[in-house]
Amino acid sequence: VQLQASGGGLVQPGGSLRVSCAASGINLDYPAIGWFRQAPGKEREWVSCIFPRLNTTRYADSVRGRFTISRDYAKNTINLQMNSLKPEDTAVYYCAAAGACYHHDYLYTSWGQGTQVTVSS
């Protein structure tokens, strides 16, 4: 199983960006997929997760109401739509797979390379 995050970039505060997690070797209906982020000098932080089989989504308090996680069945990707972005959202964003929507990164496997999101004017 390989996961690959993409779609990062530079955006102004208040702007929007969508990052995507593509998978090879697995149907994204089966595992839970989590999004994490890591800013320079900080620990990796859980952001959101989706468990399509149980129609479950979860969000960290810091992003709830601004970020939306979803499943794109046509492209077999998990997307994270990020609106009303703030400078503190700047980080490398990673996706990973797990058996359920856990908050702890050590419970996730199949980490892919991250994608940089920078929120700055």
PDB file of C-alpha atoms in Angstrom:
ATOM      1  CA  VAL A   1       0.000   0.000   0.000  1.00  0.00           C
ATOM      2  CA  GLN A   2       1.320   3.388  -0.962  1.00  0.00           C
ATOM      3  CA  LEU A   3      -0.230   6.725  -0.185  1.00  0.00           C
ATOM      4  CA  GLN A   4       0.749  10.007  -1.756  1.00  0.00           C
ATOM      5  CA  ALA A   5      -0.349  13.452  -0.685  1.00  0.00           C
ATOM      6  CA  SER A   6      -0.505  16.251  -3.223  1.00  0.00           C
ATOM      7  CA  GLY A   7      -2.054  19.638  -3.862  1.00  0.00           C
ATOM      8  CA  GLY A   8      -0.163  21.810  -1.432  1.00  0.00           C
ATOM      9  CA  GLY A   9       1.012  25.289  -2.221  1.00  0.00           C
ATOM     10  CA  LEU A  10       1.155  28.902  -1.156  1.00  0.00           C
ATOM     11  CA  VAL A  11      -2.074  30.678  -0.279  1.00  0.00           C
ATOM     12  CA  GLN A  12      -2.949  33.950   1.399  1.00  0.00           C
ATOM     13  CA  PRO A  13      -4.658  34.035   4.792  1.00  0.00           C
ATOM     14  CA  GLY A  14      -8.364  33.514   4.358  1.00  0.00           C
ATOM     15  CA  GLY A  15      -7.837  31.566   1.165  1.00  0.00           C
ATOM     16  CA  SER A  16      -8.615  27.976   0.274  1.00  0.00           C
ATOM     17  CA  LEU A  17      -6.644  24.959  -0.827  1.00  0.00           C
ATOM     18  CA  ARG A  18      -7.437  21.313  -1.388  1.00  0.00           C
ATOM     19  CA  VAL A  19      -4.963  18.538  -0.712  1.00  0.00           C
ATOM     20  CA  SER A  20      -5.524  15.004  -1.927  1.00  0.00           C
ATOM     21  CA  CYS A  21      -4.377  11.570  -0.838  1.00  0.00           C
ATOM     22  CA  ALA A  22      -4.047   9.002  -3.609  1.00  0.00           C
ATOM     23  CA  ALA A  23      -3.572   5.311  -2.970  1.00  0.00           C
ATOM     24  CA  SER A  24      -2.159   2.410  -4.879  1.00  0.00           C
ATOM     25  CA  GLY A  25      -2.652  -1.166  -3.857  1.00  0.00           C
ATOM     26  CA  ILE A  26      -5.746  -0.556  -1.770  1.00  0.00           C
ATOM     27  CA  ASN A  27      -9.359   0.405  -2.118  1.00  0.00           C
ATOM     28  CA  LEU A  28      -9.856   3.524  -0.038  1.00  0.00           C
ATOM     29  CA  ASP A  29     -13.268   2.295   1.090  1.00  0.00           C
ATOM     30  CA  TYR A  30     -11.689  -0.096   3.571  1.00  0.00           C
ATOM     31  CA  PRO A  31      -9.222   1.667   5.852  1.00  0.00           C
ATOM     32  CA  ALA A  32      -9.648   4.862   7.766  1.00  0.00           C
ATOM     33  CA  ILE A  33      -7.535   7.613   6.244  1.00  0.00           C
ATOM     34  CA  GLY A  34      -6.135  10.289   8.474  1.00  0.00           C
ATOM     35  CA  TRP A  35      -4.595  13.627   7.700  1.00  0.00           C
ATOM     36  CA  PHE A  36      -1.781  14.890   9.868  1.00  0.00           C
ATOM     37  CA  ARG A  37       0.403  17.954   9.676  1.00  0.00           C
ATOM     38  CA  GLN A  38       3.768  18.947  11.008  1.00  0.00           C
ATOM     39  CA  ALA A  39       5.043  22.488  11.262  1.00  0.00           C
ATOM     40  CA  PRO A  40       8.752  23.252  11.673  1.00  0.00           C
ATOM     41  CA  GLY A  41       9.888  22.624  15.213  1.00  0.00           C
ATOM     42  CA  LYS A  42       6.546  21.125  16.245  1.00  0.00           C
ATOM     43  CA  GLU A  43       5.232  17.633  16.762  1.00  0.00           C
ATOM     44  CA  ARG A  44       3.075  15.969  14.165  1.00  0.00           C
ATOM     45  CA  GLU A  45      -0.566  16.896  14.729  1.00  0.00           C
ATOM     46  CA  TRP A  46      -3.693  14.946  13.846  1.00  0.00           C
ATOM     47  CA  VAL A  47      -6.013  17.039  11.667  1.00  0.00           C
ATOM     48  CA  SER A  48      -8.858  14.900  10.390  1.00  0.00           C
ATOM     49  CA  CYS A  49      -9.870  11.399   9.403  1.00  0.00           C
ATOM     50  CA  ILE A  50     -12.489   9.594   7.388  1.00  0.00           C
ATOM     51  CA  PHE A  51     -13.733   6.027   7.649  1.00  0.00           C
ATOM     52  CA  PRO A  52     -15.881   5.530   4.532  1.00  0.00           C
ATOM     53  CA  ARG A  53     -17.265   2.133   5.561  1.00  0.00           C
ATOM     54  CA  LEU A  54     -18.838   3.666   8.648  1.00  0.00           C
ATOM     55  CA  ASN A  55     -19.544   7.031   7.003  1.00  0.00           C
ATOM     56  CA  THR A  56     -17.486   8.630   9.748  1.00  0.00           C
ATOM     57  CA  THR A  57     -15.506  11.845   9.688  1.00  0.00           C
ATOM     58  CA  ARG A  58     -13.599  13.501  12.511  1.00  0.00           C
ATOM     59  CA  TYR A  59     -11.863  16.854  12.879  1.00  0.00           C
ATOM     60  CA  ALA A  60      -9.434  18.458  15.262  1.00  0.00           C
ATOM     61  CA  ASP A  61     -10.884  21.429  17.117  1.00  0.00           C
ATOM     62  CA  SER A  62      -8.377  23.711  15.418  1.00  0.00           C
ATOM     63  CA  VAL A  63      -9.805  22.990  11.949  1.00  0.00           C
ATOM     64  CA  ARG A  64     -13.443  22.058  12.585  1.00  0.00           C
ATOM     65  CA  GLY A  65     -15.750  24.249  10.541  1.00  0.00           C
ATOM     66  CA  ARG A  66     -12.968  25.245   8.158  1.00  0.00           C
ATOM     67  CA  PHE A  67     -11.724  21.899   6.782  1.00  0.00           C
ATOM     68  CA  THR A  68     -13.790  19.204   5.102  1.00  0.00           C
ATOM     69  CA  ILE A  69     -12.590  15.668   4.456  1.00  0.00           C
ATOM     70  CA  SER A  70     -14.233  13.639   1.716  1.00  0.00           C
ATOM     71  CA  ARG A  71     -13.922  10.572  -0.479  1.00  0.00           C
ATOM     72  CA  ASP A  72     -13.682  10.918  -4.250  1.00  0.00           C
ATOM     73  CA  TYR A  73     -14.819   7.570  -5.604  1.00  0.00           C
ATOM     74  CA  ALA A  74     -14.073   8.409  -9.221  1.00  0.00           C
ATOM     75  CA  LYS A  75     -10.437   9.220  -8.514  1.00  0.00           C
ATOM     76  CA  ASN A  76      -9.983   6.891  -5.516  1.00  0.00           C
ATOM     77  CA  THR A  77      -8.657   9.720  -3.406  1.00  0.00           C
ATOM     78  CA  ILE A  78      -9.332  11.240  -0.029  1.00  0.00           C
ATOM     79  CA  ASN A  79      -9.502  15.011  -0.209  1.00  0.00           C
ATOM     80  CA  LEU A  80      -9.074  17.646   2.464  1.00  0.00           C
ATOM     81  CA  GLN A  81     -10.705  20.911   1.488  1.00  0.00           C
ATOM     82  CA  MET A  82      -9.194  23.699   3.560  1.00  0.00           C
ATOM     83  CA  ASN A  83     -11.012  27.025   3.753  1.00  0.00           C
ATOM     84  CA  SER A  84     -10.404  30.187   5.764  1.00  0.00           C
ATOM     85  CA  LEU A  85      -6.761  29.253   6.042  1.00  0.00           C
ATOM     86  CA  LYS A  86      -4.628  30.826   8.732  1.00  0.00           C
ATOM     87  CA  PRO A  87      -0.863  31.246   8.988  1.00  0.00           C
ATOM     88  CA  GLU A  88      -0.888  28.648  11.768  1.00  0.00           C
ATOM     89  CA  ASP A  89      -2.145  26.088   9.251  1.00  0.00           C
ATOM     90  CA  THR A  90       1.271  26.226   7.587  1.00  0.00           C
ATOM     91  CA  ALA A  91       2.793  22.750   7.714  1.00  0.00           C
ATOM     92  CA  VAL A  92       3.646  19.664   5.740  1.00  0.00           C
ATOM     93  CA  TYR A  93       0.449  17.657   5.394  1.00  0.00           C
ATOM     94  CA  TYR A  94       0.551  13.852   5.392  1.00  0.00           C
ATOM     95  CA  CYS A  95      -2.021  11.137   4.885  1.00  0.00           C
ATOM     96  CA  ALA A  96      -1.881   7.652   6.362  1.00  0.00           C
ATOM     97  CA  ALA A  97      -4.072   4.559   6.745  1.00  0.00           C
ATOM     98  CA  ALA A  98      -5.377   2.871   9.888  1.00  0.00           C
ATOM     99  CA  GLY A  99      -8.038   0.435  11.026  1.00  0.00           C
ATOM    100  CA  ALA A 100     -10.151   3.218  12.514  1.00  0.00           C
ATOM    101  CA  CYS A 101     -10.164   6.981  13.031  1.00  0.00           C
ATOM    102  CA  TYR A 102      -7.408   7.200  15.630  1.00  0.00           C
ATOM    103  CA  HIS A 103      -5.839  10.418  16.807  1.00  0.00           C
ATOM    104  CA  HIS A 104      -2.418   8.922  17.517  1.00  0.00           C
ATOM    105  CA  ASP A 105       0.001   8.764  14.615  1.00  0.00           C
ATOM    106  CA  TYR A 106       1.644   5.533  15.808  1.00  0.00           C
ATOM    107  CA  LEU A 107      -1.588   3.697  15.033  1.00  0.00           C
ATOM    108  CA  TYR A 108      -1.359   4.625  11.388  1.00  0.00           C
ATOM    109  CA  THR A 109       0.600   2.813   8.691  1.00  0.00           C
ATOM    110  CA  SER A 110       1.456   3.393   5.067  1.00  0.00           C
ATOM    111  CA  TRP A 111       2.580   6.963   5.430  1.00  0.00           C
ATOM    112  CA  GLY A 112       3.178   8.770   2.177  1.00  0.00           C
ATOM    113  CA  GLN A 113       5.326  11.739   1.402  1.00  0.00           C
ATOM    114  CA  GLY A 114       3.755  14.949   2.538  1.00  0.00           C
ATOM    115  CA  THR A 115       2.777  18.080   0.713  1.00  0.00           C
ATOM    116  CA  GLN A 116       3.732  21.563   1.859  1.00  0.00           C
ATOM    117  CA  VAL A 117       0.981  24.053   2.664  1.00  0.00           C
ATOM    118  CA  THR A 118       2.093  27.611   3.306  1.00  0.00           C
ATOM    119  CA  VAL A 119      -0.337  30.306   4.390  1.00  0.00           C
ATOM    120  CA  SER A 120       1.257  33.697   4.107  1.00  0.00           C
ATOM    121  CA  SER A 121       0.634  37.144   2.719  1.00  0.00           C
TER     122      SER A 121
END
